[in-house]
Structures are given as C-alpha cells and as structure tokens.
mmCIF file of C-alpha atoms in Angstrom:
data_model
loop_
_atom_site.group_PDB
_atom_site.id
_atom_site.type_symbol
_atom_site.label_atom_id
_atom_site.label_comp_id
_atom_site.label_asym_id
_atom_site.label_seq_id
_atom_site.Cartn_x
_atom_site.Cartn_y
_atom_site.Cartn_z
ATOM 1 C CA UNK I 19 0.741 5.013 -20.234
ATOM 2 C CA UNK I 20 -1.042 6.706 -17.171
ATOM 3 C CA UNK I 21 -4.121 5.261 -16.628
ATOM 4 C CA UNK I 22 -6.300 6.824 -13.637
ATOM 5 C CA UNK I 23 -10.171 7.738 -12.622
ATOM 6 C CA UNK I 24 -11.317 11.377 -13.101
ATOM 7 C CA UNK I 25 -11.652 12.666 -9.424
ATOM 8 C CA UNK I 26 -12.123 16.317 -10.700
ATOM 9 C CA UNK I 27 -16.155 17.016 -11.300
ATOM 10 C CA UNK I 28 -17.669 19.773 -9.340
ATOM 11 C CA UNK I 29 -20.868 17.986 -9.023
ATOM 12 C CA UNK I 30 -22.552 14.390 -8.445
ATOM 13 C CA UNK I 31 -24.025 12.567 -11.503
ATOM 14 C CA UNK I 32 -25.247 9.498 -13.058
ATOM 15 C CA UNK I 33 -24.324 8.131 -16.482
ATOM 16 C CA UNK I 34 -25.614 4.722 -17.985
ATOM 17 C CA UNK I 35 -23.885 3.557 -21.551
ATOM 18 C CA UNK I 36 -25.168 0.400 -23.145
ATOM 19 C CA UNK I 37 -23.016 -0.904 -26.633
ATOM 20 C CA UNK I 38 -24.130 -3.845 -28.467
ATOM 21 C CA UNK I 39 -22.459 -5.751 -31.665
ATOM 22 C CA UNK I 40 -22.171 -8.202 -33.794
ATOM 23 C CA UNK I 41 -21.467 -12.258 -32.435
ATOM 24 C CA UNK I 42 -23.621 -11.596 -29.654
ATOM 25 C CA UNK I 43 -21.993 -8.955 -28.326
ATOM 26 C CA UNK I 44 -23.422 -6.373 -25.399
ATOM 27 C CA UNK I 45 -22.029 -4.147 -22.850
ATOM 28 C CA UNK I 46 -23.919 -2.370 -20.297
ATOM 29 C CA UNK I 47 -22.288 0.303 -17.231
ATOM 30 C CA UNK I 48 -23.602 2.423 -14.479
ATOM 31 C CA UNK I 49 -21.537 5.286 -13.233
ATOM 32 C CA UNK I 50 -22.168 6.934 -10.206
ATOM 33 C CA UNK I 51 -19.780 9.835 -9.333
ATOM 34 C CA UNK I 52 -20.651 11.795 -6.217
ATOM 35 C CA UNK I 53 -19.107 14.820 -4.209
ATOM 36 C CA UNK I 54 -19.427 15.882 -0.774
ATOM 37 C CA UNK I 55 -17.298 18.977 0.346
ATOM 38 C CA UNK I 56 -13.805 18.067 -1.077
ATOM 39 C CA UNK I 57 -14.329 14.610 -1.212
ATOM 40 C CA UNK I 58 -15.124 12.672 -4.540
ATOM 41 C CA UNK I 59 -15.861 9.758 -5.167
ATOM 42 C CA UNK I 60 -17.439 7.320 -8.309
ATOM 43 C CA UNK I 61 -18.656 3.829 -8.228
ATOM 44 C CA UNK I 62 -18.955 1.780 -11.647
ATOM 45 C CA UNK I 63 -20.451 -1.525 -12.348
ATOM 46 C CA UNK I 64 -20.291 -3.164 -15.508
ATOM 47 C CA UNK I 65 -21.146 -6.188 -17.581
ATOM 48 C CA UNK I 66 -20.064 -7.682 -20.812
ATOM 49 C CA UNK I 67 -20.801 -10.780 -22.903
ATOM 50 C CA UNK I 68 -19.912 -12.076 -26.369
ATOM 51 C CA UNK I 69 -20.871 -15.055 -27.841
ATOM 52 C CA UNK I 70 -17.828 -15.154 -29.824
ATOM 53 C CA UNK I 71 -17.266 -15.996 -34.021
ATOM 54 C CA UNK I 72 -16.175 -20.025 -33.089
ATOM 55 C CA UNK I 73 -17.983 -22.448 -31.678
ATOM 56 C CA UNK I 74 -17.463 -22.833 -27.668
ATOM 57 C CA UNK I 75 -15.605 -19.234 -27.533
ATOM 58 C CA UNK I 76 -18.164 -17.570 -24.987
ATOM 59 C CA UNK I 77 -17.123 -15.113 -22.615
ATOM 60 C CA UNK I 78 -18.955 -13.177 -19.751
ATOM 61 C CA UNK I 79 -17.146 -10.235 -17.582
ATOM 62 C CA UNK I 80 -18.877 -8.471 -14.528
ATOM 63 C CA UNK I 81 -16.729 -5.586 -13.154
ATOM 64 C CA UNK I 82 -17.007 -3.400 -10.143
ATOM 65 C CA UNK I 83 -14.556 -0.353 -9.317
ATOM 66 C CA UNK I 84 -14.826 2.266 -6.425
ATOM 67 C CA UNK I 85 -12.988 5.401 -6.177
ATOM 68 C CA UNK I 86 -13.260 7.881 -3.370
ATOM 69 C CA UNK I 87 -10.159 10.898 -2.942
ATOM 70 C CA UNK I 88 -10.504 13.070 0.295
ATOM 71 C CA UNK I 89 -8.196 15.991 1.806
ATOM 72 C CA UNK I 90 -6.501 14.493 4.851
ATOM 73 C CA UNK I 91 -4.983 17.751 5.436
ATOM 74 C CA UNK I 92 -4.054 21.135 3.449
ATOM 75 C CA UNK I 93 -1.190 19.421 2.423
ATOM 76 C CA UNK I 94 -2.262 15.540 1.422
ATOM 77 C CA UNK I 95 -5.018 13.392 0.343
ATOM 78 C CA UNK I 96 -6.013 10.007 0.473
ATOM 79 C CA UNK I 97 -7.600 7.622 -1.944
ATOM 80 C CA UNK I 98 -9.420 4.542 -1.474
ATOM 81 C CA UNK I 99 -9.890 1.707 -4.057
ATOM 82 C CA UNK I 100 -11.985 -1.185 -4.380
ATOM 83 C CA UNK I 101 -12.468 -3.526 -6.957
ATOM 84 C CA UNK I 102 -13.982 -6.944 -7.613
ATOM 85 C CA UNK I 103 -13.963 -8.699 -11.175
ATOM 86 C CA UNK I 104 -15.860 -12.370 -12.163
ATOM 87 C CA UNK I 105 -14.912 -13.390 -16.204
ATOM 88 C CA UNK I 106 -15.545 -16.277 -17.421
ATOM 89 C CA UNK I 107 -13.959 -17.388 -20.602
ATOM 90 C CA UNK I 108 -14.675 -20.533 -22.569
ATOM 91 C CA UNK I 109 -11.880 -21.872 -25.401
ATOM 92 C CA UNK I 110 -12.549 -23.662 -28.921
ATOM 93 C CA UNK I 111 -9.735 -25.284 -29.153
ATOM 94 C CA UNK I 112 -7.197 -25.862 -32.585
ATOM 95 C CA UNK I 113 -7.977 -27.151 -35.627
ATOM 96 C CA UNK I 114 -6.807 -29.577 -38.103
ATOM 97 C CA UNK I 115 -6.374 -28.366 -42.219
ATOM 98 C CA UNK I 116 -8.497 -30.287 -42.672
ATOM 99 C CA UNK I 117 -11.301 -29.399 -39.971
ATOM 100 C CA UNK I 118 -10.446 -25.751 -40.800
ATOM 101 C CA UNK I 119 -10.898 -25.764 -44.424
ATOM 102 C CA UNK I 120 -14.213 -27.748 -44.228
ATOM 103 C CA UNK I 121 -15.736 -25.466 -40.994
ATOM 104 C CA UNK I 122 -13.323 -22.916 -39.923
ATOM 105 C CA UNK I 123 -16.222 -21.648 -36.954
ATOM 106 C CA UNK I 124 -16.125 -25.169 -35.283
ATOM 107 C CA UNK I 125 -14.641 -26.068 -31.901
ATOM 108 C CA UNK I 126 -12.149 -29.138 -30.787
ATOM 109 C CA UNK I 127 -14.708 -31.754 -30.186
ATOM 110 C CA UNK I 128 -12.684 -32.366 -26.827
ATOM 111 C CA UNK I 129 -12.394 -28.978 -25.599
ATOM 112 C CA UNK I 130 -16.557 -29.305 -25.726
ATOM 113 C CA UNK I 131 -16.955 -32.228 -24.108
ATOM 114 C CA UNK I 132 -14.572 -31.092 -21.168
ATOM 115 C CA UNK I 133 -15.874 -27.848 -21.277
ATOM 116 C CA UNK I 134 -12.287 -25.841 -21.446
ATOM 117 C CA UNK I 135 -12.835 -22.704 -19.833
ATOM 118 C CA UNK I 136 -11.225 -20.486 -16.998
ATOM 119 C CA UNK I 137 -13.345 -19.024 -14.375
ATOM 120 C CA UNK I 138 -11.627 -16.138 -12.359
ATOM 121 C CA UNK I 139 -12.880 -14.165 -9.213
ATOM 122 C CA UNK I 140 -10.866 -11.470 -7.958
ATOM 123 C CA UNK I 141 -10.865 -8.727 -5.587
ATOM 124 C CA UNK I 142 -8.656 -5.493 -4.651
ATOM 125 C CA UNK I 143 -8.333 -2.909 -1.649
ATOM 126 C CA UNK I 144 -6.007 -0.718 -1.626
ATOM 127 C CA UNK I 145 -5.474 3.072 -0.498
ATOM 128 C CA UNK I 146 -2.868 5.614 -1.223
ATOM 129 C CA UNK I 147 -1.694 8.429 0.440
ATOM 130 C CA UNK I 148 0.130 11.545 -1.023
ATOM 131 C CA UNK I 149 1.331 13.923 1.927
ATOM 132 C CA UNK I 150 3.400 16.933 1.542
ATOM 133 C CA UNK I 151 5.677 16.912 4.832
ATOM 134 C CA UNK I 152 7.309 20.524 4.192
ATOM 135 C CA UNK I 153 7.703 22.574 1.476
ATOM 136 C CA UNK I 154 10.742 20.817 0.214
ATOM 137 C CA UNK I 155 9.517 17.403 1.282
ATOM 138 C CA UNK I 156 6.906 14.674 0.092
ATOM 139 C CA UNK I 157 6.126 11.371 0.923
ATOM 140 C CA UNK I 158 3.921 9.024 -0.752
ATOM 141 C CA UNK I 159 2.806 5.216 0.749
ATOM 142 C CA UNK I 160 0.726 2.702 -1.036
ATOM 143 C CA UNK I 161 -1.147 -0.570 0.650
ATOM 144 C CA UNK I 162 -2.984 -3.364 -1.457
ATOM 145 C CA UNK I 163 -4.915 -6.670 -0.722
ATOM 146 C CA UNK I 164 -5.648 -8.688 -3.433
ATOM 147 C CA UNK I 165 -7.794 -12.393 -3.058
ATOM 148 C CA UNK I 166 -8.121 -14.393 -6.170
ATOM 149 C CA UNK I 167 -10.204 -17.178 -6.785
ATOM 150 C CA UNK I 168 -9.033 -19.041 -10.079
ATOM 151 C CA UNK I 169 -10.655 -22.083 -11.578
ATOM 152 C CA UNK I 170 -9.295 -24.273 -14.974
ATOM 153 C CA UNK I 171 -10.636 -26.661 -16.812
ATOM 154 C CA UNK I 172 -8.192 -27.816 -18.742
ATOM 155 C CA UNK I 173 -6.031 -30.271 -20.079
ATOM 156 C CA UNK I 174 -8.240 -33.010 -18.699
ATOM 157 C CA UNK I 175 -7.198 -32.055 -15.363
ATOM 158 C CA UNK I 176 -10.145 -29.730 -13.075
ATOM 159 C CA UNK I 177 -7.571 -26.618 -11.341
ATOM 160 C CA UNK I 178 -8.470 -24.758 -8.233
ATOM 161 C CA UNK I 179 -6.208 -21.871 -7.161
ATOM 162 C CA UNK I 180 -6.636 -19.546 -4.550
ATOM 163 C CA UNK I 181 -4.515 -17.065 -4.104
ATOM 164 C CA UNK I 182 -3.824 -13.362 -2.219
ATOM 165 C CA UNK I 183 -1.543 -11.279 -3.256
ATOM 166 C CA UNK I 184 -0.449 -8.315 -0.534
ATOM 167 C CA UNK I 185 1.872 -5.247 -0.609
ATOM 168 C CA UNK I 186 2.703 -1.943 -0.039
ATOM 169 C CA UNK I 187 5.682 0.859 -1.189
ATOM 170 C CA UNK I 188 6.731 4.063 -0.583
ATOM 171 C CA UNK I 189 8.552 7.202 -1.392
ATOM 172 C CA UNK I 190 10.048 9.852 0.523
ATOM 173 C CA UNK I 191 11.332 13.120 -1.601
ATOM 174 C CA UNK I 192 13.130 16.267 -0.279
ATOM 175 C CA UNK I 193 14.308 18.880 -2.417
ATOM 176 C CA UNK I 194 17.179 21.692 -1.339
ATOM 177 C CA UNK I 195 18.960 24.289 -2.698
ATOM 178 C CA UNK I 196 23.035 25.221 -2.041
ATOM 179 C CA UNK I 197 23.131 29.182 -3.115
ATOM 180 C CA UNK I 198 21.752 30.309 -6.404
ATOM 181 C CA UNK I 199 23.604 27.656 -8.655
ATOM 182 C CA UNK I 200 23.152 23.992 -7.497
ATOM 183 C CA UNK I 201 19.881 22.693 -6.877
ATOM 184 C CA UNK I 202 19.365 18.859 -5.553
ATOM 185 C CA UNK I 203 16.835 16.682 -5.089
ATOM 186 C CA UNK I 204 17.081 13.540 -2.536
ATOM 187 C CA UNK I 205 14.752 10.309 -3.367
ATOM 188 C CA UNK I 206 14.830 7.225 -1.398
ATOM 189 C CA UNK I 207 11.381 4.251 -1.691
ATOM 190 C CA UNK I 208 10.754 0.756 -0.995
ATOM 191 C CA UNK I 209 8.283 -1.963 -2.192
ATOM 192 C CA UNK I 210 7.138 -5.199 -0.843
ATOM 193 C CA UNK I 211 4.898 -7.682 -2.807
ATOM 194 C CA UNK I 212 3.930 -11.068 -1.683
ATOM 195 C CA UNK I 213 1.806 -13.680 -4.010
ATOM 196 C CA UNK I 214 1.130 -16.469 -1.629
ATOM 197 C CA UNK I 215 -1.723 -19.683 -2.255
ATOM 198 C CA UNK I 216 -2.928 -23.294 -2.913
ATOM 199 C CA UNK I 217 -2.957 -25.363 -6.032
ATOM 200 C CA UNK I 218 -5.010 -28.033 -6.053
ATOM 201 C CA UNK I 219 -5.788 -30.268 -8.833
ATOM 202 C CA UNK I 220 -8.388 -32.988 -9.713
ATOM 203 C CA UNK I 221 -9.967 -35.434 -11.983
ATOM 204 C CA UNK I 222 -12.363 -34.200 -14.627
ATOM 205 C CA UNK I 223 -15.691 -35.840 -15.294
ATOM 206 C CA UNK I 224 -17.407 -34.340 -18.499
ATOM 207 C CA UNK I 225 -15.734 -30.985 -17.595
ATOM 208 C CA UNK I 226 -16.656 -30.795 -14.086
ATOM 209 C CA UNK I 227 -14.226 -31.434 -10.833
ATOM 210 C CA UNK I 228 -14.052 -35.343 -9.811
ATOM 211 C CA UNK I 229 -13.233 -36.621 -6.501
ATOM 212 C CA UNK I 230 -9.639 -37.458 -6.823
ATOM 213 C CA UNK I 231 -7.132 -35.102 -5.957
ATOM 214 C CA UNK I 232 -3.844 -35.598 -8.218
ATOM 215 C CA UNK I 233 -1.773 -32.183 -7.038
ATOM 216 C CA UNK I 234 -2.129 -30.228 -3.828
ATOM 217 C CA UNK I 235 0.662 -27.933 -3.876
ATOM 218 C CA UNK I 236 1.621 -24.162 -2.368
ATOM 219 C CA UNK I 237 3.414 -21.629 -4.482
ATOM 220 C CA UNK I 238 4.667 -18.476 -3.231
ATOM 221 C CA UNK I 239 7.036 -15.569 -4.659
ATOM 222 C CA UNK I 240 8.219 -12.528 -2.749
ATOM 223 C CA UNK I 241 9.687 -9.128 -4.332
ATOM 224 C CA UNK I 242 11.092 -6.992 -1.657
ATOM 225 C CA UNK I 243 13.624 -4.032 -3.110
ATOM 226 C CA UNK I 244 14.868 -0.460 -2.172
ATOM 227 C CA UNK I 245 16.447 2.177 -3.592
ATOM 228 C CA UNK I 246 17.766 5.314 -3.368
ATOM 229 C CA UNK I 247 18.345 8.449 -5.878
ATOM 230 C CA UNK I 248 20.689 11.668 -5.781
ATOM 231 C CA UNK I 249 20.225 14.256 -8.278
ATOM 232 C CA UNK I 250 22.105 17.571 -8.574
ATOM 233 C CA UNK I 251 21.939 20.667 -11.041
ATOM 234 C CA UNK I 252 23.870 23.447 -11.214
ATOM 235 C CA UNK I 253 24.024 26.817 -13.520
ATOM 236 C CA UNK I 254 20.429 25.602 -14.508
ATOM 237 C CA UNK I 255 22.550 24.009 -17.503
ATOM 238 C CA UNK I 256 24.374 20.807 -15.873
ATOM 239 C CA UNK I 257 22.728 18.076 -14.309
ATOM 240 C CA UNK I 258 23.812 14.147 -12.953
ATOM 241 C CA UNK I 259 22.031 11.796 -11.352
ATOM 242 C CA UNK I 260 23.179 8.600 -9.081
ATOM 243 C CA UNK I 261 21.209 5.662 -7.237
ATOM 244 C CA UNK I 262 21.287 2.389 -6.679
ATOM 245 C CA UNK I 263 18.648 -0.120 -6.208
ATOM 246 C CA UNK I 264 18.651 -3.534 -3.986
ATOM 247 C CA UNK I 265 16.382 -6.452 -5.159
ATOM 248 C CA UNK I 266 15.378 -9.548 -3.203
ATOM 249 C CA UNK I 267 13.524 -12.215 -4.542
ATOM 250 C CA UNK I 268 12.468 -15.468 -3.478
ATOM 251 C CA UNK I 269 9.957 -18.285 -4.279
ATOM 252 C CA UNK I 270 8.803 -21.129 -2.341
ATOM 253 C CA UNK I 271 7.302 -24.661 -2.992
ATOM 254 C CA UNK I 272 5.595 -27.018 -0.885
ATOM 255 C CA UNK I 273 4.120 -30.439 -2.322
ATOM 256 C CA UNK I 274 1.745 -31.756 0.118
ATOM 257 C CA UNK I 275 1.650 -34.791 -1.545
ATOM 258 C CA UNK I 276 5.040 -35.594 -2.638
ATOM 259 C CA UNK I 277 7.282 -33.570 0.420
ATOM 260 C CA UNK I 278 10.311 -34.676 -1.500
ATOM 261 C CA UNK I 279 9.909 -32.028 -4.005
ATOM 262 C CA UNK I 280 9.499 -28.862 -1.355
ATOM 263 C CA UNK I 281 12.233 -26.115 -2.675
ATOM 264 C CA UNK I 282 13.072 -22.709 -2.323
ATOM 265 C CA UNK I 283 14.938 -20.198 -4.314
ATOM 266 C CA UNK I 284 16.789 -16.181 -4.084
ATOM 267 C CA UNK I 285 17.416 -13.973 -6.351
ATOM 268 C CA UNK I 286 19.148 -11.294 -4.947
ATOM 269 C CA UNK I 287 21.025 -8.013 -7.263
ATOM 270 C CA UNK I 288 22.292 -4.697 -6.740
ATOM 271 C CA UNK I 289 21.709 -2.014 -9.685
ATOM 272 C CA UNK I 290 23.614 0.746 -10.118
ATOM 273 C CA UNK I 291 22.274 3.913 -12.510
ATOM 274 C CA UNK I 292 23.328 7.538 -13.329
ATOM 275 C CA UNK I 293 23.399 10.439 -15.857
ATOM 276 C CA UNK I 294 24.757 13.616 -17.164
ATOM 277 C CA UNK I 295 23.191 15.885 -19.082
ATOM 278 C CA UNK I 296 24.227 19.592 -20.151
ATOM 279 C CA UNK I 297 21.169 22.098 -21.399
ATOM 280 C CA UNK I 298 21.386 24.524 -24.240
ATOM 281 C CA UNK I 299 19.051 27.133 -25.080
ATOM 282 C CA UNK I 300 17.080 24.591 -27.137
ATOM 283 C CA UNK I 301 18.993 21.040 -26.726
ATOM 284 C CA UNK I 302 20.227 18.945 -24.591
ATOM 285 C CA UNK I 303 23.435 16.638 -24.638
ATOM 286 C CA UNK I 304 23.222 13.399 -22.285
ATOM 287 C CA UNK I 305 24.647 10.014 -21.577
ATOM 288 C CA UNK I 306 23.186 7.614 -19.225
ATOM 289 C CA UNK I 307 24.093 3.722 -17.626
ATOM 290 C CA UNK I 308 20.725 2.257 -16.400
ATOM 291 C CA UNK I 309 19.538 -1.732 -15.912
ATOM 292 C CA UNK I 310 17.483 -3.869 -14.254
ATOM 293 C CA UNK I 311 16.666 -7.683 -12.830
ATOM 294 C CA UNK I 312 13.292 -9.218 -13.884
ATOM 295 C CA UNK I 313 12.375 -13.078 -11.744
ATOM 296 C CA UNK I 314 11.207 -15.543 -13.852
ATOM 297 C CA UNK I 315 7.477 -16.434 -13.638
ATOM 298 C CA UNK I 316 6.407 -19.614 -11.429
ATOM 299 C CA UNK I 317 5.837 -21.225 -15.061
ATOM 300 C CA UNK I 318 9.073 -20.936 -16.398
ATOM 301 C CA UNK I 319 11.424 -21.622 -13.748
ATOM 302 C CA UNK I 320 9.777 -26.066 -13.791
ATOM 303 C CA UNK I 321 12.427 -28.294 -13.872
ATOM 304 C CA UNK I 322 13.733 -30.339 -17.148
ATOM 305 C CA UNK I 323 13.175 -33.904 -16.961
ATOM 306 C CA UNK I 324 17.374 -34.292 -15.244
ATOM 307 C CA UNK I 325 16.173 -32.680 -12.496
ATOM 308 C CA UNK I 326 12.785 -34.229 -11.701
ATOM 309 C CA UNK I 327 13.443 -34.299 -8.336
ATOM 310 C CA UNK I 328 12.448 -30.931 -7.327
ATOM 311 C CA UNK I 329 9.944 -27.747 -7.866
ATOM 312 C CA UNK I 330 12.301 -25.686 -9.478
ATOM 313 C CA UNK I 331 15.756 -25.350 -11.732
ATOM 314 C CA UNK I 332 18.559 -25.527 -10.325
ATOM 315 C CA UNK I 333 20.379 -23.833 -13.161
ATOM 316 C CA UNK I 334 18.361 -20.816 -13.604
ATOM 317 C CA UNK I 335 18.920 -17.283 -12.705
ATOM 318 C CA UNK I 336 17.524 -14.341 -12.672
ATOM 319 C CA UNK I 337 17.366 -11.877 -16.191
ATOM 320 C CA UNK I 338 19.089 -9.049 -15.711
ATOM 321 C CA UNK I 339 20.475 -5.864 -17.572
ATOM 322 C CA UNK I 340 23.144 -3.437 -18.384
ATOM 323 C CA UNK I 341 22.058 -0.061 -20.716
ATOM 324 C CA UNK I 342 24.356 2.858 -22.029
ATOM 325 C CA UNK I 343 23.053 5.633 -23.742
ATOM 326 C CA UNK I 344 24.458 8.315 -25.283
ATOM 327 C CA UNK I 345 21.917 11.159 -27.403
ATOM 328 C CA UNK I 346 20.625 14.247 -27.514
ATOM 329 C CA UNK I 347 17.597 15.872 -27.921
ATOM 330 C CA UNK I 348 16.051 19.283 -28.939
ATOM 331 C CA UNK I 349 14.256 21.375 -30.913
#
C-alpha cells in the first residue's frame, strides 16, 4: 500500500468536512492546499472524539500534517513534512462472566479509579529529496526527526517516556546499456534509524503521578544497514538479479537506579538475494532466493526470571529468513 498527499492541483483551495455518529462520535478537518509557481503545498488540521460503547473507553485525537513539494532544479524536487499528533485514549478494562452477562457496557471498577489511559504527543520533520543526476542516474535522500512525548497510566504504576527517534537513507540508481541486447541497472542505498530516550516510572495516586520514582531507565535501539543491487537483461527476454544487504543492530540499556543491570546487545547479518526470469510473449517463467532479519522489539527481548540480572536475554537472537520461489505468471 502507497499511501501519499495529492501535490497535483492547479489551484489553491479550502475544504472543511465535519462527520458525526453514533457513541458520541464527531470528526471535524480543515484543508488548506495552496500553490505558488511550481510549488504546492497543503496544511490539514483535524480533530476527533468518541465517547466509546463501554464505560471509561473515551478517546480524543488532534492531528496536524504539512506538505509543501518545490522544483529544486529541472531535474529534482524537494518535499517538506511536518506533523504533530496529541490522542488520548482511555481503557475499560476486562470483565468477569459474570460482570459481562449482568452489564456488558461497564468498565473494571479499577481501571476507573486509576484512570487507565495513554496520553501520547508526537511530532515529525522530515524532507525528501528526489534528484535526477544524469539521464541514466538518480539519487534519492531522506532525513527525519521525530520527538515523542508518551504518558501511561497503567498497571498501578504512572509511566513517562520521552523519546526521539532520528534518521535518514538513501539511494543512488544508474542505468546503462552494453549494445542493443543487455541492458543493466546498478542500485546501491543505506539507512540509519536511531530510537533513543528516558523511562521513568512512578507511584500512582487515584490515577495521577505520585512522588516516588520506582524506574528511571534509558532504552535505545539502532538499525544501521546497506545494500547493494545488480540487475541485467538481455534479448529483452532474460533477466537476473543479485545483491546483498548488511544489517547492524544494536540496543542499549542503562538503569540509573540499579547500574548492575546496564547491557548492550548486536545483531549483525548479511543477506544474500537474486533471480532469473525468462519473458514470453505473454508469460513469464522465474525462480527467486530472497530473506531477511527482523530485531526483536525492546518488549520482547526482557529477561526470564534465570537471568534477572540484566536488561536483556542472553539467549535471544535475531529472526531471520531464507525464501525460494519458483512460478510463473501470465496472461
């Protein structure tokens, strides 16, 4: 799925939408687009409540997005993003059979007397930039900054976390041509993404943050790869493909309470894909050997009870993949 803004109006408007529904539901937005020369640019700001079908299931969303694309050159463009985002989401809680059969709308009596919610505040810059070098060469590069302000109640514990995450990639493409029957196409990118911040956690007092700190903690995961991508056809017919990717990933954990517990951990893997394919008039024949590495989440990499001693697992590694295909498709 593609998702992007539509940069492509020949003139500046204004549109206002307003839905409403049933459980107390409403949804008003503003859209501003506006063009000047070759640049465009639109601004939306947006609001959204629902009172929700249970007890204690409330939930409020402002939103605010900016888009502006502008000609850097003949040849490129640049685009600019900002966003900022404030939910607020309150939780019922579980039932009992019995509670359920006798008042399925109610909340936990708990989660409403420590007001269980999760309030978020998050922001975004970024800007892209798409610049054709040469006629047979592209390059693309992509920078972010991303501050998030999380808070929990939850668990009778108050949770503050404030985080940033920051990082960038790019891509680099050059096509060439040997004679009239082999055609190639050189790739090679890189990405870098840091998620870096505090954890700190409190007592709760009739769902509010106490005075006693019980966790102050720093969590921080880094995904750094590269890659790069050969791909050759010939006859118009035949055509392969070869790269090979390099993934580094590490996390870090600092207790500023308990030092004992500080711990780091790497990931590191080297993928290898590539294809064949041959082209009929109407089909195509192909086989393929792909995979991938996914990190675990900060959440699922906590230690078992036999190794209580520090932030993270000892045993665990990182998921990771191996796919052959063989098919064809047509018409």
């Amino acid at each position: 799925i593609h998702l992007f803004s539509d940069l492509d109006f020949a003139s500046s408007f204004v549109r206002y939408e307003q839905r409403a529904g049933g459980f107390g539901f409403h949804r008003e937005q503003g859209v501003l687009g506006f063009a000047a020369g070759p640049t465009r640019g639109t601004f939306s700001l947006s609001s959204t409540a629902f009172a929700g079908w249970r007890q204690h299931s409330q939930s409020d969303a402002t939103v605010a997005q900016l888009r502006l694309s502008s000609p850097l050159s003949d040849r490129g463009r640049v685009l600019l993003i900002a966003d900022g985002a404030s939910t607020l989401n309150r939780f019922p809680g579980a039932l009992t059979s019995t509670e359920l059969a006798a008042d399925p709308r109610q909340a936990d009596p708990d989660f409403v007397s420590r007001d269980e919610r999760r309030f978020n505040r998050i922001a975004r810059v970024a800007a892209v930039v798409d610049q054709t070098l040469t006629e047979r060469q592209s390059l693309t590069l992509s920078l972010w900054a991303e501050p998030r302000k999380l808070q929990r109640s939850e668990r009778n514990r108050f949770r503050d976390f404030n985080r940033y995450h920051l990082g960038g990639n790019g891509t680099w493409s050059a096509r060439w041509q040997a004679g009239d029957a082999l055609e190639a196409r050189t790739s090679a990118g890189f990405d870098e993404s840091l998620l870096d911040g505090s954890i700190l956690f409190y007592d709760q007092v009739n769902g509010a943050r106490g005075t006693t700190l019980v966790a102050n903690k720093r969590e921080g995961a880094n995904s750094a790869g590269g890659f790069v991508q050969q791909e050759l056809t010939w006859n118009r017919r035949w055509s392969a493909q070869a790269a090979l990717r390099y993934d580094n990933l590490w996390y870090i954990a600092e207790d500023f309470i308990t030092p004992s517990l500080d711990a780091r951990k790497r990931f590191t893997r080297l993928t290898p894909k590539g294809s064949l394919s041959y082209r009929a008039e109407r089909h195509t024949l192909y086989a393929a050997m792909g995979g991938g590495v996914e990190a675990p989440a900060f959440n699922e990499i906590d230690p078992p009870p036999q190794f209580a001693g520090t932030s993270f697992n000892p045993l665990l590694d990182a998921m990771h993949s191996r796919t052959w295909e063989v098919g064809a498709r047509g018409e």
